[in-house]
Amino acid sequence: MRNILRQLIKIPSVSGREERLAAYIAKEMRPYFDTVERDALGNVICRKTGAGKKLLFCAHMDEIGFIVTFIEEDGFLRCAPVGGIDFPAAAYSRVVFESGRSGVLIPEEGTKPKDYKGDAFVVDIGAKSRAEAARLVKIGECFSLEGRLFSLAGSRICGRPLDDKLGCAVLMSAAREADTFQNDVTFVFSVQEEVGLRGARTAAFAAAPDFGIAVDVTLTGDTKGAKPMAVSLGKGAAVKLKDASVICDGYLAKKMASIAEKQKIPSQKEILTSGGSDTAALQLAGAGCRAGCISIPLRYCHSGVETADMRDVQACRDLVCAVAQADFADF
């Protein structure tokens, strides 16, 4: 799965600009599913027909980033955030444009860290004038912090954007067992989660599943000064009970926890007091469905050093497969 993740991280996918990543994922998924299609918003929708319940698993392809809004006379670029940017964490980072061109994101001289906000930042691409910069970068072009992945001690990994290319890697790895799925299973690789859970809503409306399960990252309570939270790196897949946008279906949450216990898949319970995921969009699409989430614990979310434990990632992958194979006759 680490190799899958490396390939995903190489392909930029700022919200609304997921086309290249979508094409790559669709190509990789075709051998495992009966149908692989893209809808009007750009979601990749993969379906394996089966006799059981209609299950939809959803991981978002998009990442946070920036869009060029103006070019200054001296060649510096102004930009606006696409999604939830933590500017202090992004300061003095290398950025990569859709064209592959590089730049650096820097605060204006004299700006104090407490004032690190979007309008205090510019991008230096090395241009000496507006005319030179305009030949290299266009208004409306998107860019993101440099994608990277490296190993820490043991099974820990670090880099960006692990949110939510970890979830995509989980589904892409689980797809290799699609011939064992007993239920009618749809894998959705959704667009524009970071700017309003948009792709998941339209995909779930079309699929009308019995159960919708997001696969996304979550915060942890095991870092220095962290808000108390019963999720830690290395303790397995986190079964979401609630976040700021959704209260998960009680039956589905208990079912997934029970499956994990019976299959000896390490798991923990997640209650996130701020933030959300595609779970909320799945729950409310169309006539609605019973929604839940399999979460991957992640430290330092939306920074350049997002940190995860590959044992947790593997546990999430195993739980996706186990749920797709499960008997829901008790429902």
Phi, psi and omega in degrees: 000332178297323178294320176300314182299318179301319180293320181294320182294334180291340187254109179298146182207057176302144182312129183087353180229049185266007192303313183296317180292321179299318180297319180295313182296317180302317179298317182290332185273340186302324180293344189253347186237157178292319178222144173225118185224165171241136181267186186298327180280340180112001175301144171264120186241116185244126185234134173240110184289147180203174186270346185273206180292157177274111180249137176237123174252135187226124172235138184270139181277336190281159177230158176292155180189210186217162174227137180288127182248337185196150176243122180286162179302327183270007174095354175285151182253140169262150184215165175234149180287147170243100187095186188276089181274132171264097187296322175302323179287333184270347186300141176061038179250152171285137176240156182233128180274167179305327180285348185098352179292148181255157173204180175232137180265117186225148172283153176300147181306135178088353179287128179277150182307327180293343180254017179288093176229170188305318185284356177266001186248148172225166176245130178257113177256006180092000181286149182259352182204166176299318182298317179294316180297321182294335176285338186258326184222143183251149171302134181092354178285139181263156176208167181214168173298150182305131175283137180201159179210130176214164185267143169253196181295146176061233183261012182275143177233161184213150177151206177199157352268108176284339175266108359239040178290341169297314179298319177298319179296322177301311181292321180294324176288317179298330181301335181292347176253018185300332180290350177262354182292128180271340183263173174275104194247131173241128171258126177245128171255103195267160178253159168056035174293320187291347181241020175135023175055039192284311184295321182299324182296313182290323180294318180291326177300316182289321185280331182046061183284161170285321181227132176244128185231113174282150173234105188212172178277161173221165178284171178231162178250020188249021177253165182299122178077010182290149172298135181307128182202136186275046175228131181224153172296139175089359182255009172105185179296138178261120177269113184290136172254325183195148164220192185290346184245353187204146164250115188290153179300128184297317179298313184294319179298316179294322180297315181293321178295321179293318177299316180300316181295314181294325181272002181058040175265121180304132181211163178213166180260142183241126167233112184255119186277347175218151181089174182198191182206183178298348179308316183296321179292321178298317184298325189257358182290137178058231177277001178089163176210169175283118190242148176208185183208136169257114189253144178258116180301135184216128173270150171060043183300144180064030172240180177276359182230044176304137188231131181223171178242122184297340175293322176292319179298316178297320179297320177295319178298315180296324180289321175303312180298317182294320178292320180295333180268352191286155175269123180256029182295338180281357180282000000 
